[in-house]
CSV table of C-alpha atoms in Angstrom, one decimal:
chain,number,residue,atom,x,y,z
A,243,UNK,CA,-33.2,-34.8,12.9
A,244,UNK,CA,-31.0,-31.6,13.3
A,245,UNK,CA,-29.8,-29.1,11.0
A,246,UNK,CA,-27.5,-25.9,10.4
A,247,UNK,CA,-26.1,-23.7,8.2
A,248,UNK,CA,-23.1,-22.2,7.8
A,249,UNK,CA,-21.2,-18.9,6.6
A,250,UNK,CA,-17.9,-19.1,4.9
A,251,UNK,CA,-15.9,-16.4,3.8
A,252,UNK,CA,-12.6,-17.6,1.5
A,253,UNK,CA,-9.4,-15.9,1.6
A,254,UNK,CA,-8.6,-12.4,3.8
A,255,UNK,CA,-11.1,-10.1,2.9
A,256,UNK,CA,-10.7,-7.2,5.1
A,257,UNK,CA,-7.2,-6.9,2.7
A,258,UNK,CA,-8.8,-6.9,-0.6
A,259,UNK,CA,-11.3,-4.1,0.8
A,260,UNK,CA,-8.3,-1.8,1.5
A,261,UNK,CA,-6.1,-2.2,-0.8
A,262,UNK,CA,-5.6,-2.9,-4.5
A,263,UNK,CA,-2.8,-3.2,-6.8
A,264,UNK,CA,-4.8,-3.4,-10.4
A,265,UNK,CA,-2.9,-4.0,-13.5
A,266,UNK,CA,-4.1,-2.5,-16.6
A,267,UNK,CA,-3.6,-1.2,-20.3
A,268,UNK,CA,-3.9,2.6,-21.7
A,269,UNK,CA,-6.8,3.1,-24.1
A,270,UNK,CA,-5.9,7.0,-25.0
A,271,UNK,CA,-10.2,7.4,-23.9
A,272,UNK,CA,-11.9,7.5,-20.4
A,273,UNK,CA,-11.7,4.5,-18.9
A,274,UNK,CA,-12.6,2.7,-15.9
A,275,UNK,CA,-10.3,0.6,-13.2
A,276,UNK,CA,-12.5,-1.3,-11.1
A,277,UNK,CA,-10.4,-2.1,-7.9
A,278,UNK,CA,-14.1,-3.2,-5.9
A,279,UNK,CA,-12.7,0.2,-3.4
A,280,UNK,CA,-15.2,1.9,-2.2
A,281,UNK,CA,-12.8,5.3,-3.0
A,282,UNK,CA,-15.6,8.0,-3.3
A,283,UNK,CA,-17.6,7.3,-0.1
A,284,UNK,CA,-14.5,6.0,1.8
A,285,UNK,CA,-11.8,8.1,1.0
A,286,UNK,CA,-8.0,7.4,0.1
A,287,UNK,CA,-5.7,7.5,-2.5
A,288,UNK,CA,-4.5,7.0,-6.0
A,289,UNK,CA,-1.1,6.0,-7.4
A,290,UNK,CA,-0.2,5.1,-11.3
A,291,UNK,CA,2.5,3.9,-13.3
A,292,UNK,CA,3.7,3.8,-16.5
A,293,UNK,CA,5.3,0.2,-16.7
A,294,UNK,CA,6.5,0.2,-20.2
A,295,UNK,CA,7.3,3.9,-20.8
A,296,UNK,CA,9.5,6.6,-18.9
A,297,UNK,CA,6.6,9.2,-17.4
A,298,UNK,CA,6.0,10.8,-14.3
A,299,UNK,CA,4.5,8.9,-10.7
A,300,UNK,CA,1.0,10.3,-10.6
A,301,UNK,CA,-1.3,10.5,-7.2
A,302,UNK,CA,-4.1,12.1,-6.0
A,303,UNK,CA,-6.2,11.8,-2.7
A,304,UNK,CA,-9.7,12.4,-2.0
A,305,UNK,CA,-9.5,15.5,-0.2
A,306,UNK,CA,-7.6,17.3,-2.9
A,307,UNK,CA,-10.4,15.6,-5.9
A,308,UNK,CA,-9.2,13.9,-9.0
A,309,UNK,CA,-7.6,16.7,-10.0
A,310,UNK,CA,-5.3,18.4,-7.8
A,311,UNK,CA,-2.6,16.0,-9.2
A,312,UNK,CA,0.5,14.9,-7.8
A,313,UNK,CA,3.7,13.5,-8.4
A,314,UNK,CA,5.6,11.4,-5.9
A,315,UNK,CA,9.2,11.5,-8.4
A,316,UNK,CA,9.2,15.4,-8.1
A,317,UNK,CA,8.7,18.4,-5.6
A,318,UNK,CA,5.6,20.1,-7.7
A,319,UNK,CA,2.5,21.6,-6.2
A,320,UNK,CA,-0.4,20.2,-6.6
A,321,UNK,CA,-1.3,21.2,-10.4
A,322,UNK,CA,-5.5,21.1,-11.3
A,323,UNK,CA,-5.6,19.1,-14.8
A,324,UNK,CA,-8.8,17.2,-16.3
A,325,UNK,CA,-7.6,14.9,-18.4
A,326,UNK,CA,-5.1,12.7,-16.2
A,327,UNK,CA,-7.8,10.8,-13.3
A,328,UNK,CA,-11.7,11.4,-13.9
A,329,UNK,CA,-13.6,10.8,-10.6
A,330,UNK,CA,-13.7,8.4,-7.8
A,331,UNK,CA,-15.8,5.4,-7.6
A,332,UNK,CA,-17.4,3.6,-5.6
A,333,UNK,CA,-16.0,0.1,-6.8
A,334,UNK,CA,-12.8,2.3,-8.1
A,335,UNK,CA,-11.7,5.7,-9.8
A,336,UNK,CA,-12.0,6.5,-13.6
A,337,UNK,CA,-8.5,7.3,-15.7
A,338,UNK,CA,-9.2,10.6,-18.3
A,339,UNK,CA,-7.0,10.6,-21.8
A,340,UNK,CA,-3.3,11.6,-20.3
A,341,UNK,CA,0.1,9.2,-21.3
A,342,UNK,CA,1.2,9.9,-17.8
A,343,UNK,CA,-2.0,7.2,-17.0
A,344,UNK,CA,-4.4,6.5,-20.1
A,345,UNK,CA,-2.0,6.4,-22.9
A,346,UNK,CA,-3.2,4.1,-26.1
A,347,UNK,CA,-1.2,0.4,-25.9
A,348,UNK,CA,0.6,1.1,-22.8
A,349,UNK,CA,1.0,-0.7,-19.1
A,350,UNK,CA,0.1,0.5,-16.4
A,351,UNK,CA,-0.3,0.1,-12.7
A,352,UNK,CA,-2.2,1.3,-10.6
A,353,UNK,CA,-2.4,1.1,-6.6
A,354,UNK,CA,-5.2,2.3,-4.3
A,355,UNK,CA,-5.0,2.7,-0.4
A,356,UNK,CA,-8.1,3.2,1.2
A,357,UNK,CA,-8.6,5.6,4.9
A,358,UNK,CA,-9.0,3.1,6.8
A,359,UNK,CA,-8.1,3.0,11.4
A,360,UNK,CA,-5.2,0.2,11.6
A,361,UNK,CA,-4.1,0.5,7.9
A,362,UNK,CA,-4.2,3.8,6.6
A,363,UNK,CA,-5.2,8.1,6.3
A,364,UNK,CA,-5.0,11.4,4.5
A,365,UNK,CA,-4.7,14.7,6.6
A,366,UNK,CA,-4.8,17.8,5.3
A,367,UNK,CA,-4.0,21.3,7.0
A,368,UNK,CA,-3.0,25.2,6.4
A,369,UNK,CA,0.1,25.6,7.8
A,370,UNK,CA,0.2,28.4,11.2
A,371,UNK,CA,3.7,29.1,12.1
A,372,UNK,CA,3.3,28.0,15.3
A,373,UNK,CA,6.0,24.8,17.1
A,374,UNK,CA,5.1,22.6,17.9
A,375,UNK,CA,1.8,22.3,16.1
A,376,UNK,CA,-0.4,19.2,16.3
A,377,UNK,CA,-2.3,17.6,14.2
A,378,UNK,CA,-4.8,14.5,14.9
A,379,UNK,CA,-4.9,11.5,12.1
A,380,UNK,CA,-7.3,8.8,12.0
A,381,UNK,CA,-5.2,5.8,12.6
A,382,UNK,CA,-5.6,4.7,15.7
A,383,UNK,CA,-2.4,2.3,16.2
A,384,UNK,CA,0.7,3.1,16.3
A,385,UNK,CA,2.5,5.1,12.3
A,386,UNK,CA,4.3,3.2,10.5
A,387,UNK,CA,5.5,5.6,8.1
A,388,UNK,CA,3.9,9.2,7.6
A,389,UNK,CA,4.9,11.4,4.1
A,390,UNK,CA,4.0,15.3,3.9
A,391,UNK,CA,3.8,17.8,1.1
A,392,UNK,CA,3.3,21.1,0.4
A,393,UNK,CA,0.6,21.4,-1.6
A,394,UNK,CA,0.0,24.8,-2.7
A,395,UNK,CA,4.4,25.8,-3.9
A,396,UNK,CA,7.3,23.5,-4.8
A,397,UNK,CA,8.6,21.1,-2.1
A,398,UNK,CA,10.2,17.9,-2.1
A,399,UNK,CA,8.2,14.9,-0.1
A,400,UNK,CA,9.2,14.9,4.0
A,401,UNK,CA,8.9,11.9,5.3
A,402,UNK,CA,9.2,10.0,8.9
A,403,UNK,CA,9.2,5.6,9.9
A,404,UNK,CA,9.7,4.8,13.0
A,405,UNK,CA,12.4,2.5,12.4
A,406,UNK,CA,15.2,5.8,11.6
A,407,UNK,CA,15.6,8.6,13.4
A,408,UNK,CA,15.2,12.6,11.3
A,409,UNK,CA,13.7,12.8,7.8
A,410,UNK,CA,14.1,11.6,4.1
A,411,UNK,CA,12.9,12.5,0.6
A,412,UNK,CA,10.5,10.5,-1.5
A,413,UNK,CA,11.5,12.6,-4.8
A,414,UNK,CA,15.1,11.9,-3.8
A,415,UNK,CA,18.1,8.9,-2.9
A,416,UNK,CA,20.1,11.4,-0.8
A,417,UNK,CA,21.1,9.6,2.7
A,418,UNK,CA,18.4,9.8,6.2
A,419,UNK,CA,18.5,13.2,7.4
A,420,UNK,CA,18.9,12.8,11.6
A,421,UNK,CA,17.6,15.9,12.3
A,422,UNK,CA,14.0,15.5,13.6
A,423,UNK,CA,13.4,19.3,14.2
A,424,UNK,CA,10.4,19.4,11.0
A,425,UNK,CA,8.7,16.1,14.0
A,426,UNK,CA,9.4,19.1,16.5
A,427,UNK,CA,11.4,16.4,18.6
A,428,UNK,CA,8.1,14.4,18.7
A,429,UNK,CA,7.5,11.2,17.2
A,430,UNK,CA,3.8,10.4,16.1
A,431,UNK,CA,1.0,8.8,18.4
A,432,UNK,CA,-2.2,6.7,17.5
A,433,UNK,CA,-3.9,9.7,17.7
A,434,UNK,CA,-1.4,12.9,16.5
A,435,UNK,CA,1.5,14.7,15.1
A,436,UNK,CA,3.4,17.0,15.5
A,437,UNK,CA,5.7,19.7,12.8
A,438,UNK,CA,7.4,22.7,13.9
A,439,UNK,CA,7.0,26.1,11.5
A,440,UNK,CA,9.7,24.6,8.9
A,441,UNK,CA,8.7,26.0,5.5
A,442,UNK,CA,7.9,22.4,4.3
A,443,UNK,CA,5.8,21.3,7.5
A,444,UNK,CA,4.0,24.0,9.0
A,445,UNK,CA,4.1,27.8,6.8
A,446,UNK,CA,1.9,30.0,7.9
A,447,UNK,CA,-1.0,30.0,4.8
A,448,UNK,CA,0.7,27.2,3.1
A,449,UNK,CA,-1.2,24.0,2.6
A,450,UNK,CA,-0.1,20.4,3.1
A,451,UNK,CA,-1.7,17.2,3.0
A,452,UNK,CA,0.2,14.2,4.4
A,453,UNK,CA,0.4,10.5,4.1
A,454,UNK,CA,-0.5,7.9,6.6
A,455,UNK,CA,0.5,4.0,7.0
A,456,UNK,CA,0.1,1.9,10.0
A,457,UNK,CA,2.4,-0.2,11.6
A,458,UNK,CA,0.5,-3.2,13.1
A,459,UNK,CA,2.4,-6.5,14.1
A,460,UNK,CA,-1.0,-7.9,14.8
A,461,UNK,CA,-1.5,-11.4,13.8
A,462,UNK,CA,-4.7,-10.7,12.0
A,463,UNK,CA,-2.5,-6.9,10.8
A,464,UNK,CA,-2.3,-5.8,7.6
A,465,UNK,CA,0.8,-3.5,7.3
A,466,UNK,CA,4.3,-3.3,9.1
A,467,UNK,CA,6.7,-0.7,8.6
A,468,UNK,CA,10.5,-2.1,9.6
A,469,UNK,CA,14.1,-2.4,9.4
A,470,UNK,CA,16.8,-4.4,8.6
A,471,UNK,CA,20.8,-4.5,8.1
A,472,UNK,CA,21.8,-6.3,5.1
A,473,UNK,CA,24.9,-8.5,4.8
A,474,UNK,CA,26.3,-8.0,1.5
A,475,UNK,CA,25.3,-11.5,0.8
A,476,UNK,CA,23.3,-13.5,-2.0
A,477,UNK,CA,22.1,-15.7,1.2
A,478,UNK,CA,20.8,-12.7,2.6
A,479,UNK,CA,18.6,-11.4,5.6
A,480,UNK,CA,14.9,-12.9,5.7
A,481,UNK,CA,12.4,-10.4,7.7
A,482,UNK,CA,10.3,-12.3,9.8
A,483,UNK,CA,5.9,-10.6,9.2
A,484,UNK,CA,4.1,-13.2,9.6
A,485,UNK,CA,3.0,-13.7,6.5
A,486,UNK,CA,4.0,-13.1,2.6
A,487,UNK,CA,3.6,-9.5,1.6
A,488,UNK,CA,1.8,-8.3,-1.4
A,489,UNK,CA,3.8,-5.3,-2.0
A,490,UNK,CA,6.5,-3.9,-0.8
A,491,UNK,CA,8.6,-0.1,-0.3
A,492,UNK,CA,11.9,-0.3,0.1
A,493,UNK,CA,15.1,2.2,0.6
A,494,UNK,CA,18.4,2.1,2.3
A,495,UNK,CA,19.5,5.2,4.9
A,496,UNK,CA,22.7,6.1,2.4
A,497,UNK,CA,22.4,7.9,0.0
A,498,UNK,CA,22.4,6.9,-3.2
A,499,UNK,CA,19.8,5.0,-2.7
A,500,UNK,CA,16.7,4.8,-4.8
A,501,UNK,CA,12.9,4.4,-2.9
A,502,UNK,CA,12.6,0.3,-4.3
A,503,UNK,CA,7.7,-0.5,-5.3
A,504,UNK,CA,7.3,-3.8,-5.6
A,505,UNK,CA,4.3,-5.7,-5.8
A,506,UNK,CA,2.6,-9.5,-6.5
A,507,UNK,CA,0.0,-9.0,-9.4
A,508,UNK,CA,3.3,-7.6,-11.5
A,509,UNK,CA,5.2,-11.1,-10.6
A,510,UNK,CA,6.5,-12.3,-8.2
A,511,UNK,CA,7.7,-9.3,-6.4
A,512,UNK,CA,10.5,-9.3,-8.5
A,513,UNK,CA,9.4,-6.7,-10.8
A,514,UNK,CA,10.5,-2.8,-9.1
A,515,UNK,CA,9.6,0.3,-10.2
A,516,UNK,CA,11.7,3.6,-8.1
A,517,UNK,CA,9.8,6.1,-6.6
A,518,UNK,CA,11.9,8.6,-6.7
A,519,UNK,CA,11.9,9.1,-11.1
A,520,UNK,CA,10.2,8.4,-14.2
A,521,UNK,CA,11.5,5.4,-15.2
A,522,UNK,CA,9.7,2.2,-16.6
A,523,UNK,CA,10.0,-1.5,-14.7
A,524,UNK,CA,12.9,-3.2,-14.7
A,525,UNK,CA,13.0,-6.6,-13.6
A,526,UNK,CA,14.9,-7.8,-10.2
A,527,UNK,CA,16.4,-11.1,-9.1
A,528,UNK,CA,17.5,-9.6,-5.1
A,529,UNK,CA,14.1,-10.5,-3.0
A,530,UNK,CA,12.3,-13.2,-2.9
A,531,UNK,CA,8.5,-13.3,-0.9
A,532,UNK,CA,8.7,-15.9,1.4
A,533,UNK,CA,5.2,-17.4,3.5
A,534,UNK,CA,5.7,-15.6,6.5
A,535,UNK,CA,8.1,-12.3,4.9
A,536,UNK,CA,10.6,-11.6,2.7
A,537,UNK,CA,14.9,-12.1,2.0
A,538,UNK,CA,17.1,-10.8,0.0
A,539,UNK,CA,19.0,-13.1,-2.5
A,540,UNK,CA,21.7,-10.4,-4.1
A,541,UNK,CA,23.9,-8.3,-2.6
A,542,UNK,CA,23.4,-4.7,-4.7
A,543,UNK,CA,23.9,-1.6,-2.5
A,544,UNK,CA,20.1,-1.1,-3.4
A,545,UNK,CA,19.0,-4.0,-1.5
A,546,UNK,CA,22.0,-6.0,0.5
A,547,UNK,CA,25.0,-3.9,0.5
A,548,UNK,CA,26.8,-5.5,4.3
A,549,UNK,CA,26.4,-3.1,7.1
A,550,UNK,CA,23.5,-1.2,5.8
A,551,UNK,CA,20.3,0.0,7.0
A,552,UNK,CA,17.0,-0.5,5.1
A,553,UNK,CA,13.7,1.1,6.2
A,554,UNK,CA,10.3,-0.8,4.7
A,555,UNK,CA,6.7,-0.6,4.3
A,556,UNK,CA,4.8,-4.1,3.5
A,557,UNK,CA,1.4,-4.9,2.8
A,558,UNK,CA,0.1,-8.4,3.6
A,559,UNK,CA,-1.1,-10.4,0.7
A,560,UNK,CA,-4.6,-11.6,0.9
A,561,UNK,CA,-4.6,-15.5,2.0
A,562,UNK,CA,-5.1,-18.5,-0.6
A,563,UNK,CA,-9.0,-19.6,0.1
A,564,UNK,CA,-8.6,-23.4,2.0
A,565,UNK,CA,-11.3,-25.4,3.6
A,566,UNK,CA,-10.7,-28.9,5.4
A,567,UNK,CA,-14.3,-30.7,6.0
A,568,UNK,CA,-14.5,-33.4,8.4
A,569,UNK,CA,-14.4,-36.6,7.2
A,570,UNK,CA,-17.9,-37.3,8.9
A,571,UNK,CA,-19.8,-35.1,6.3
A,572,UNK,CA,-21.6,-37.0,3.1
A,573,UNK,CA,-21.9,-34.0,0.6
A,574,UNK,CA,-24.5,-34.7,-1.9
A,575,UNK,CA,-23.0,-35.2,-5.6
A,576,UNK,CA,-20.0,-37.5,-4.0
A,577,UNK,CA,-17.4,-34.7,-2.8
A,578,UNK,CA,-16.8,-31.5,-0.6
A,579,UNK,CA,-17.5,-28.6,-2.1
A,580,UNK,CA,-14.0,-26.1,-2.1
A,581,UNK,CA,-13.3,-22.9,-0.2
A,582,UNK,CA,-15.1,-19.9,-1.8
A,583,UNK,CA,-13.0,-17.7,-3.9
A,584,UNK,CA,-11.0,-14.5,-1.8
A,585,UNK,CA,-13.8,-11.9,-0.7
A,586,UNK,CA,-16.8,-14.5,-1.6
A,587,UNK,CA,-19.2,-16.0,0.6
A,588,UNK,CA,-20.9,-19.6,0.7
A,589,UNK,CA,-23.3,-20.6,2.6
A,590,UNK,CA,-23.3,-24.6,3.6
A,591,UNK,CA,-26.6,-26.4,5.3
A,592,UNK,CA,-25.8,-29.8,7.2
A,593,UNK,CA,-28.3,-32.4,8.1
A,594,UNK,CA,-27.5,-35.1,11.0
A,595,UNK,CA,-30.2,-37.9,11.8
A,596,UNK,CA,-28.2,-39.9,14.2
A,597,UNK,CA,-27.5,-37.0,17.3
A,598,UNK,CA,-24.2,-35.3,15.8
A,599,UNK,CA,-21.8,-38.6,14.5
A,600,UNK,CA,-22.1,-38.2,10.7
A,601,UNK,CA,-24.3,-35.4,8.5
A,602,UNK,CA,-25.3,-35.3,5.4
A,603,UNK,CA,-24.4,-31.4,4.0
A,604,UNK,CA,-24.7,-29.3,0.9
A,605,UNK,CA,-23.9,-25.9,-0.6
A,606,UNK,CA,-26.7,-24.5,-0.6
A,607,UNK,CA,-26.6,-20.9,-1.8
A,608,UNK,CA,-23.6,-19.9,-3.8
A,609,UNK,CA,-21.4,-16.2,-3.2
A,610,UNK,CA,-23.9,-15.1,-1.2
A,611,UNK,CA,-21.8,-11.5,-1.1
C-alpha cells in the first residue's frame, strides 16, 4: 500500500494578494475595510471614490501616512486630515467619517495596490534641482505607467506611459504633450527613472511622490500597459492580454478625453468613473471583457474614435478555480471534491494498493491556508 498527499491552492492567489477592488457602504462612523492586503506591513496605496454621489477622489499612500490626503482629480498638495482615512491595516484599511470616503448610506469603491516587484511601487523624494536626476525604484521589470505628484504645493499629476512619447496629466483631459524634457529625455528602466529640474518633478527642496505601475507580459504576469487604435465601429479593436482583466484605466491621447476607470466588481467592466473629475458612476456599453483581454463595442470618442490612440493599464482577474481529477481515483463519499476557492489551500490524501493503477481519495484538510 502506498499513499501521498497533494496540496492544491485555488485560483490565482497572487493577484488577490497584491490588488483588490472592494465595494462598501458608508456608515458615517469609523469602519474597517477588509481586502486581505497587508498594507501596514508591505506598503502601497488606497484610492477611494464615492459611486452614488458627487465627491472628489481620495488617495493615500503608506509613505505619506493615512492622514496625508491626495486628490487625483485636482492639483492640490498633500493635506492633513484625520477624518478621511483612519489607518493602514494588515488586512486592509480603515476609513473615518468624511463623506468622501464614509458618508452614511453612500456607496463606495476602493482600489488597493500593494508594493510588489513586477506590479507596483511607491517612491518619495525631495527635489534637488539637478538635470538629469536618477531615482531608484523596486519594480525590477519594465515600467508601464508612472505618475509623479508634487506634494508640498499645487501641481498637476504628471505621468509617463510606455506607449506614448511625452507626458499627460491625470487630473486633466488635455491631449498628450510630446515634450520629453520632464523625464530628461530618458525612459524609465527596471531599477530607476530620470527627471529634470522642472518644478513639477524636481524643484530644489520640493517634495514628490511617484507611483510606478509595471508592464509584465509574461504568461503569469499580473499587469500590462499598452495602447490600441480606435476604428469608430461597434465592432471595435480587441486587445489581447493573454488573460481577462479585472481593472482598466483607459485614456485617449487626443484632447477632451476623460480618464476612464473600470473594474469587474461594479459590473462586468461596464460601469465607469472618471479619474479626472468628481462625478458619480455611469453605465457604459462601450467595452466588454473577454477571456483573453477586452474588446471595444461602441464608437464613442472617449473609447474608440477612428484613428485615435488610446492608452490603458490592465490588471489581471483572478482565475476561476477549477480542477479535473483522473477517473482512476475513487473518492470517499462517491463524488470528486470541488476545487478550493481562490487563495484557499486544501489537502488531499491518495492511497493505492495496486501500484498506481487505481486510487482511493479523500479531502483530508479543508482550507489549510
